[in-house]
Coordinates of C-alpha atoms in Angstrom, one line a residue:
M263 CA 13.9 -3.3 42.5
K264 CA 14.0 0.4 43.5
T265 CA 17.1 1.0 41.4
E266 CA 15.4 -0.6 38.4
R267 CA 12.3 1.6 38.9
K268 CA 14.5 4.7 39.1
G269 CA 16.2 3.6 35.9
E270 CA 12.8 3.3 34.2
A271 CA 11.7 6.7 35.5
L272 CA 15.0 8.3 34.2
S273 CA 14.6 6.6 30.9
A274 CA 11.0 7.8 30.6
E275 CA 12.1 11.3 31.6
L276 CA 14.9 11.3 29.0
G277 CA 12.5 10.0 26.4
G278 CA 10.2 13.0 27.2
I279 CA 13.1 15.4 26.9
E280 CA 14.1 13.9 23.5
L281 CA 10.5 14.1 22.3
A282 CA 10.2 17.7 23.4
A283 CA 13.5 18.5 21.6
V284 CA 12.2 16.9 18.4
K285 CA 9.1 19.0 18.6
R286 CA 11.0 22.2 19.3
E287 CA 13.3 21.4 16.3
A288 CA 10.3 20.7 14.1
E289 CA 8.7 24.0 15.2
S290 CA 11.9 26.0 14.5
L291 CA 12.1 24.3 11.0
A292 CA 8.5 25.2 10.3
K293 CA 9.0 28.9 11.2
D294 CA 12.2 29.0 9.1
E295 CA 11.9 31.5 6.2
Q296 CA 14.7 29.6 4.5
L297 CA 13.0 26.3 4.0
M298 CA 13.6 26.4 0.2
E299 CA 17.3 26.7 0.8
R300 CA 17.1 23.5 2.9
V301 CA 15.2 21.9 0.0
C302 CA 18.0 22.8 -2.4
E303 CA 20.9 21.7 -0.1
R304 CA 23.3 19.3 -1.8
E305 CA 22.9 16.4 0.7
N306 CA 19.1 16.7 0.6
L307 CA 19.1 16.6 -3.2
K308 CA 21.5 13.6 -3.3
R309 CA 19.1 11.7 -1.0
A310 CA 16.1 12.7 -3.2
L311 CA 17.8 11.6 -6.4
A312 CA 18.7 8.2 -4.9
R313 CA 15.1 7.7 -3.7
V314 CA 13.6 8.6 -7.1
R315 CA 16.1 6.3 -8.9
R316 CA 15.3 3.5 -6.4
N317 CA 11.6 3.9 -6.9
K318 CA 11.9 3.9 -10.7
G319 CA 8.4 4.5 -12.1
A320 CA 7.0 5.5 -15.5
P321 CA 7.8 8.7 -17.4
G322 CA 5.5 11.7 -17.0
A323 CA 4.1 14.1 -19.6
D324 CA 7.6 15.0 -20.9
R325 CA 8.4 11.3 -21.4
M326 CA 11.8 11.7 -19.6
T327 CA 12.8 8.4 -17.9
V328 CA 14.4 8.0 -14.5
A329 CA 17.6 6.9 -16.2
E330 CA 17.8 10.2 -18.1
L331 CA 17.2 12.4 -15.0
P332 CA 20.9 12.6 -13.7
G333 CA 22.1 13.8 -17.1
H334 CA 19.3 16.4 -17.3
L335 CA 20.1 17.7 -13.9
K336 CA 23.8 18.0 -14.7
V337 CA 23.0 20.4 -17.5
H338 CA 19.9 22.2 -16.2
W339 CA 20.0 22.2 -12.4
P340 CA 21.6 25.6 -11.9
V341 CA 18.7 27.3 -13.7
I342 CA 16.1 25.1 -12.0
R343 CA 17.6 25.9 -8.6
E344 CA 17.6 29.6 -9.3
R345 CA 13.9 29.4 -10.2
L346 CA 13.1 27.5 -7.0
L347 CA 15.0 29.9 -4.8
A348 CA 13.3 32.9 -6.6
G349 CA 9.8 31.2 -6.1
Q350 CA 9.3 31.1 -9.9
Y351 CA 9.5 27.3 -10.7
Q352 CA 6.5 26.0 -12.6
P353 CA 5.8 22.3 -12.4
Q354 CA 4.6 20.4 -15.5
P355 CA 1.1 18.8 -15.8
V356 CA 0.8 15.3 -14.5
R357 CA 0.2 12.4 -17.0
R358 CA -3.2 10.8 -16.4
V359 CA -3.3 7.0 -16.3
E360 CA -6.0 4.7 -15.2
I361 CA -5.6 1.4 -13.4
D362 CA -8.2 -1.2 -12.4
K363 CA -9.5 -1.0 -8.9
P364 CA -9.3 -4.2 -6.8
G365 CA -12.1 -6.5 -7.4
G366 CA -12.9 -4.9 -10.8
E367 CA -14.8 -2.0 -9.2
G368 CA -14.1 0.5 -11.9
K369 CA -10.9 2.5 -12.6
R370 CA -8.6 4.5 -10.3
K371 CA -7.1 7.6 -11.8
L372 CA -3.4 8.2 -11.1
G373 CA -1.5 11.3 -11.9
I374 CA 2.2 10.6 -12.8
P375 CA 4.4 13.7 -12.4
C376 CA 7.5 14.0 -14.7
V377 CA 10.6 12.6 -13.1
L378 CA 12.0 16.1 -12.5
D379 CA 9.0 17.0 -10.5
R380 CA 9.1 13.7 -8.6
F381 CA 12.7 14.6 -7.7
I382 CA 11.7 18.1 -6.5
Q383 CA 8.7 16.8 -4.6
Q384 CA 10.9 14.2 -2.9
A385 CA 13.4 16.9 -1.9
L386 CA 10.4 18.9 -0.5
L387 CA 9.1 15.8 1.3
Q388 CA 12.4 15.2 3.1
V389 CA 12.3 18.7 4.5
L390 CA 8.6 18.9 5.4
E391 CA 8.2 15.4 6.9
P392 CA 10.2 16.1 10.0
I393 CA 8.1 19.2 10.6
Y394 CA 4.8 17.4 10.5
E395 CA 5.6 14.0 11.9
P396 CA 5.5 15.1 15.5
T397 CA 2.1 16.7 14.9
F398 CA 0.4 13.5 13.6
S399 CA -1.8 11.2 15.6
E400 CA -0.4 8.1 17.1
F401 CA -3.4 6.3 15.6
S402 CA -2.5 7.2 12.0
Y403 CA -0.3 4.6 10.2
G404 CA -0.4 5.3 6.5
F405 CA 2.7 6.5 4.6
R406 CA 4.6 7.4 7.7
P407 CA 8.2 6.4 8.6
Q408 CA 8.5 3.4 11.0
R409 CA 4.8 2.7 10.7
S410 CA 3.1 -0.1 8.7
A411 CA -0.3 -1.6 7.7
H412 CA 0.5 -4.6 9.9
Q413 CA 0.7 -2.3 13.0
A414 CA -2.7 -0.7 12.0
V415 CA -4.3 -4.2 11.7
A416 CA -2.8 -5.2 15.1
L417 CA -4.2 -2.1 16.8
A418 CA -7.7 -3.0 15.4
Q419 CA -7.3 -6.4 17.0
T420 CA -6.5 -4.7 20.3
Y421 CA -9.7 -2.7 20.2
M422 CA -11.7 -5.9 19.5
A423 CA -10.1 -7.7 22.4
E424 CA -11.2 -4.8 24.6
G425 CA -14.8 -5.6 23.7
N426 CA -15.4 -3.2 20.8
R427 CA -17.1 -5.7 18.5
W428 CA -18.6 -3.2 16.1
V429 CA -16.8 -1.1 13.5
V430 CA -17.6 2.1 11.7
D431 CA -15.9 1.5 8.4
L432 CA -15.6 4.9 6.6
D433 CA -14.8 5.2 2.9
L434 CA -14.1 8.7 1.6
E435 CA -15.5 9.1 -1.8
K436 CA -12.7 9.9 -4.4
F437 CA -10.7 11.4 -1.6
F438 CA -7.5 12.2 -3.6
D439 CA -9.7 13.8 -6.3
R440 CA -11.8 15.9 -3.9
V441 CA -9.3 17.5 -1.6
N442 CA -10.1 21.2 -1.2
H443 CA -7.0 23.2 -2.1
D444 CA -7.8 26.2 0.1
I445 CA -8.5 24.1 3.2
L446 CA -5.3 22.0 2.6
M447 CA -3.1 25.0 2.1
G448 CA -4.5 26.6 5.2
R449 CA -3.4 23.5 7.2
V450 CA 0.1 23.6 5.5
A451 CA 0.5 27.3 6.2
K452 CA 0.0 26.7 10.0
K453 CA 3.5 25.1 10.1
V454 CA 5.3 26.5 7.0
S455 CA 6.1 30.2 6.7
D456 CA 8.4 30.2 3.6
R457 CA 6.1 31.6 0.9
R458 CA 8.1 30.1 -1.9
V459 CA 7.4 26.6 -0.4
L460 CA 3.7 27.4 0.0
A461 CA 3.5 28.7 -3.6
L462 CA 5.3 25.7 -5.0
I463 CA 3.0 23.2 -3.2
R464 CA -0.1 25.1 -4.5
R465 CA 1.4 25.0 -8.0
Y466 CA 1.8 21.3 -7.7
L467 CA -1.8 21.0 -6.7
Q468 CA -2.9 23.1 -9.6
A469 CA -0.4 21.9 -12.3
G470 CA -3.2 20.3 -14.3
V471 CA -3.6 16.9 -15.9
L472 CA -2.5 15.8 -19.4
E473 CA -5.0 13.4 -20.9
H474 CA -5.5 12.6 -24.6
G475 CA -3.1 15.4 -25.5
L476 CA -5.1 18.1 -23.7
V477 CA -4.2 19.8 -20.4
E478 CA -7.1 20.0 -17.9
A479 CA -6.9 22.4 -15.0
T480 CA -7.1 20.9 -11.5
E481 CA -9.2 23.0 -9.1
E482 CA -9.4 20.4 -6.4
G483 CA -7.7 17.1 -5.4
T484 CA -4.1 16.0 -4.9
P485 CA -2.9 13.6 -7.7
Q486 CA -2.0 10.1 -6.6
G487 CA 1.4 9.2 -7.9
G488 CA 3.6 12.0 -6.5
P489 CA 5.8 11.7 -3.4
L490 CA 4.1 14.7 -1.7
S491 CA 0.5 13.4 -2.0
P492 CA 0.6 11.0 1.0
L493 CA 2.1 13.7 3.3
L494 CA -0.5 16.2 2.2
S495 CA -3.3 13.7 2.8
N496 CA -2.1 13.1 6.4
I497 CA -1.8 16.8 7.0
L498 CA -5.5 17.3 6.0
L499 CA -6.9 14.2 7.8
T500 CA -5.1 15.0 11.0
D501 CA -8.2 17.2 11.6
L502 CA -10.3 14.0 11.6
D503 CA -7.8 12.2 13.9
R504 CA -8.0 15.1 16.5
E505 CA -11.7 15.1 16.4
L506 CA -11.9 11.4 17.0
E507 CA -9.3 11.7 19.8
Q508 CA -11.2 14.5 21.5
R509 CA -14.4 12.4 21.5
G510 CA -12.5 9.5 23.1
H511 CA -13.1 7.0 20.2
R512 CA -11.1 3.9 19.6
F513 CA -9.9 4.3 16.0
V514 CA -7.2 3.5 13.5
R515 CA -6.5 5.3 10.2
Y516 CA -4.4 4.3 7.3
A517 CA -4.4 7.1 4.7
D518 CA -8.0 7.6 3.8
D519 CA -9.1 4.3 5.3
S520 CA -10.6 4.9 8.7
N521 CA -12.1 2.4 11.2
I522 CA -13.7 3.4 14.4
Y523 CA -14.4 0.6 17.0
V524 CA -17.5 0.8 19.3
R525 CA -19.4 -1.5 21.6
S526 CA -22.8 -1.6 19.9
E527 CA -24.5 -1.1 16.5
R528 CA -26.5 1.7 17.9
A529 CA -23.4 3.6 19.0
G530 CA -21.8 2.9 15.6
Q531 CA -24.7 4.4 13.7
R532 CA -24.6 7.5 15.9
V533 CA -20.8 7.9 15.3
K534 CA -21.1 7.3 11.6
T535 CA -23.7 10.1 11.3
S536 CA -21.9 12.6 13.3
I537 CA -18.5 12.0 11.7
T538 CA -20.0 12.1 8.2
R539 CA -21.4 15.5 9.1
F540 CA -18.0 16.7 10.5
L541 CA -16.1 15.6 7.4
H542 CA -18.5 17.5 5.1
S543 CA -18.7 20.7 7.2
R544 CA -15.0 21.0 8.3
L545 CA -13.1 19.4 5.4
K546 CA -15.6 19.4 2.5
L547 CA -15.1 15.7 2.1
K548 CA -17.9 13.2 1.3
V549 CA -18.4 9.8 2.8
N550 CA -19.2 7.1 0.2
E551 CA -22.4 5.6 1.7
A552 CA -22.4 2.6 -0.6
K553 CA -19.0 1.4 0.6
S554 CA -19.2 2.6 4.3
A555 CA -21.0 0.6 6.9
V556 CA -21.5 -0.1 10.6
A557 CA -20.9 -3.9 10.9
Q558 CA -19.0 -6.4 12.9
P559 CA -15.3 -6.5 12.0
W560 CA -15.4 -10.1 10.6
Q561 CA -18.0 -8.9 8.1
R562 CA -15.6 -6.2 6.7
K563 CA -12.0 -6.0 5.4
F564 CA -9.3 -3.8 6.6
L565 CA -6.1 -3.4 4.6
G566 CA -6.6 -6.8 3.0
F567 CA -7.4 -8.6 6.3
S568 CA -10.5 -9.7 8.1
F569 CA -10.9 -11.4 11.5
T570 CA -12.4 -14.5 13.0
A571 CA -15.7 -14.0 14.8
D572 CA -14.8 -15.9 18.0
D573 CA -11.3 -14.6 18.9
A574 CA -10.5 -11.9 16.3
R575 CA -7.6 -13.6 14.7
R576 CA -6.3 -12.2 11.5
V577 CA -7.4 -13.9 8.3
I578 CA -6.9 -12.9 4.7
A579 CA -10.0 -11.1 3.3
P580 CA -11.9 -13.0 0.6
Q581 CA -11.3 -10.2 -1.9
A582 CA -7.5 -10.4 -1.4
L583 CA -7.6 -14.2 -1.9
S584 CA -9.6 -13.8 -5.1
R585 CA -7.1 -11.2 -6.5
F586 CA -4.2 -13.4 -5.6
K587 CA -5.7 -16.4 -7.6
Q588 CA -6.6 -14.2 -10.5
R589 CA -3.0 -12.9 -10.7
V590 CA -1.5 -16.4 -10.3
R591 CA -3.7 -17.6 -13.2
A592 CA -2.4 -14.8 -15.4
L593 CA 1.2 -15.6 -14.5
T594 CA 0.8 -19.3 -15.1
S595 CA -1.2 -19.4 -18.3
R596 CA -1.4 -22.9 -19.8
T597 CA -1.6 -21.6 -23.4
E598 CA 1.8 -19.9 -23.6
G599 CA 3.9 -23.0 -23.9
K600 CA 6.7 -21.8 -21.7
A601 CA 9.0 -24.1 -19.8
I602 CA 8.0 -24.7 -16.2
G603 CA 11.2 -23.1 -14.9
E604 CA 10.4 -19.9 -16.8
I605 CA 6.9 -19.8 -15.5
I606 CA 8.1 -20.2 -11.9
Q607 CA 10.7 -17.5 -12.4
R608 CA 8.0 -15.1 -13.5
L609 CA 5.7 -16.2 -10.6
A610 CA 8.2 -16.3 -7.8
P611 CA 8.6 -12.5 -7.1
Y612 CA 4.8 -12.0 -6.9
V613 CA 4.4 -15.0 -4.5
K614 CA 7.3 -13.8 -2.4
G615 CA 6.0 -10.2 -2.1
W616 CA 2.4 -11.3 -1.5
S617 CA 3.5 -13.7 1.3
G618 CA 5.7 -11.0 2.8
Y619 CA 2.5 -9.0 3.5
F620 CA -0.3 -11.6 3.9
G621 CA 2.0 -14.0 5.9
F622 CA 0.9 -11.8 8.8
C623 CA -2.4 -13.7 8.9
E624 CA -2.9 -15.9 11.9
V625 CA -4.9 -18.7 10.2
T626 CA -2.1 -20.4 8.3
R627 CA -4.4 -23.1 6.9
T628 CA -5.3 -20.6 4.1
L629 CA -1.6 -20.3 3.2
R630 CA -1.1 -24.1 3.1
D631 CA -4.2 -24.4 0.9
L632 CA -2.9 -21.8 -1.5
D633 CA 0.5 -23.5 -1.7
R634 CA -1.2 -26.7 -2.6
W635 CA -3.3 -24.9 -5.2
I636 CA -0.3 -23.3 -6.9
R637 CA 1.6 -26.7 -7.1
R638 CA -1.5 -28.4 -8.4
R639 CA -1.7 -25.7 -11.1
L640 CA 1.9 -26.2 -12.0
R641 CA 1.5 -30.0 -12.2
S642 CA -1.5 -29.5 -14.5
I643 CA 0.6 -27.3 -16.8
M644 CA 3.4 -29.9 -17.0
W645 CA 0.9 -32.7 -17.6
K646 CA -0.6 -30.7 -20.5
Q647 CA 2.8 -30.0 -21.9
W648 CA 3.7 -33.7 -22.0
K649 CA 0.7 -34.0 -24.3
R650 CA 0.5 -37.7 -25.3
G651 CA 0.1 -40.9 -23.4
R652 CA 3.5 -42.4 -24.3
R653 CA 5.4 -39.2 -23.3
R654 CA 3.4 -39.0 -20.1
Y655 CA 4.1 -42.6 -19.2
A656 CA 7.8 -42.1 -19.9
E657 CA 8.0 -38.9 -17.8
L658 CA 6.2 -40.6 -14.8
R659 CA 8.5 -43.6 -15.0
H660 CA 11.6 -41.4 -15.2
R661 CA 10.5 -39.8 -12.0
G662 CA 10.1 -43.0 -10.1
V663 CA 6.4 -43.8 -10.5
R664 CA 5.8 -47.6 -10.6
H665 CA 4.8 -49.2 -14.0
D666 CA 1.1 -49.9 -13.2
L667 CA 0.3 -46.5 -11.7
A668 CA 2.2 -44.7 -14.5
A669 CA 0.3 -46.7 -17.1
R670 CA -3.1 -46.1 -15.5
T671 CA -2.5 -42.4 -15.0
A672 CA -1.1 -41.9 -18.6
G673 CA -4.2 -43.6 -20.1
S674 CA -6.7 -41.8 -17.9
A675 CA -9.5 -39.8 -19.6
H676 CA -9.5 -37.2 -16.8
G677 CA -8.3 -33.7 -17.6
P678 CA -5.0 -32.1 -16.4
W679 CA -6.6 -30.3 -13.4
S680 CA -8.1 -33.5 -12.1
L681 CA -5.0 -35.6 -12.6
A682 CA -2.8 -32.9 -11.1
K683 CA -4.0 -34.1 -7.7
S684 CA -3.5 -37.8 -8.5
P685 CA -1.0 -39.9 -6.5
A686 CA 1.2 -40.4 -9.6
L687 CA 1.8 -36.7 -10.2
S688 CA 2.1 -35.9 -6.5
Y689 CA 4.9 -38.4 -6.4
A690 CA 6.5 -37.5 -9.7
L691 CA 6.4 -33.8 -9.0
P692 CA 6.8 -33.3 -5.3
T693 CA 7.2 -30.0 -3.5
A694 CA 11.0 -30.3 -3.6
A695 CA 10.9 -30.3 -7.4
F696 CA 9.2 -26.9 -7.5
V697 CA 11.4 -25.5 -4.7
S698 CA 14.5 -26.6 -6.7
L699 CA 13.2 -24.5 -9.6
G700 CA 12.8 -21.4 -7.3
L701 CA 9.2 -21.5 -6.2
P702 CA 8.8 -19.9 -2.7
S703 CA 6.4 -21.2 -0.2
L704 CA 3.6 -19.1 1.3
N705 CA 3.8 -21.2 4.4
A706 CA 7.0 -22.9 5.6
R707 CA 5.1 -25.9 7.0
S708 CA 3.4 -26.7 3.7
S709 CA 4.7 -29.9 2.2
T710 CA 2.4 -31.7 -0.2

């Protein structure tokens, strides 16, 4: 037992030495006046190019595609590199696109940099990330290596299990559009001394936005859509993390989504007021009062999840369920006349990706119900495609349904959605039939 404890102590000591070494290395990198040379190193650029190609993405203002980038670099990189090293490179404006916010709550503005700028930003990110990672809070999870939304949700559960049954749910109003450039650059300059890198980051912040053929200057904000934006947001919001740590709060932050867990509503209101004041005075950020609240965790959503009131188990938030059904309906339209195999092929990647994230919920009954709902929808599509009673009867008999049940079902006046739950269609089109066509299950134990 003593030997084991000595081993644990030695391991902890070595872990501390390794952590200190990482921090020293990060500090030496930060003080390096040759950071731009590191950005332009061949191996760093190869990694950046591979990442940009893997991420794909839409063209920017110049309409160059990701596939065209390697050829462009082959011809123009020597000149681009010379401009970067001389501190003279000028990014292009980002292309403005708008996407629907979840739940139909208006539009979210994204700024898509051209692929060349995405490549340079990625190269910058790979050099800057090791500098800042050791300085970030252990309670920050968004857009960080080896960290995930699932870990953030699990930490929130830990706080609830400790008796913190109220949450201060803070929503920053248009965060990525409102970031103060001077404050952000001041935080960046604390760790980076290479003036070329600092100037390039500021140029990216101020590159402007191309919308409707006109370039609009950007005096605040960091456009969503570029590789650097998540890192810059974490650099700025580390001030919030440190303030919350200093006050001894139980909190978890994922990008601009911050939850603080307290023991009473009164404490929550007090914390919300003081942190709102801190964000405005220190970082010039505004809390969206309409979307922020002090409530019990099961009355709110966090990263797509909510919690049960009795034992704080993870459940899928109603908004996430509604978006899922809306998307499945769009992918399985009954008016397109496509073969069921083709519909499932189109549906399967979305279902698989969604279940990879929301399969983290602990109330699996919801997943089983969704599986049944999807299969019922597919059965109703097939029933509608069979069209007439004679064809429907023949299809049911071909699939082993007995004569009387097939005849009664084929002659029924009920609609496709109602009959999709009937014994005849459940027998004729079982789960195995859809699995054989490539439909993944949201829940492995779902069977009917």
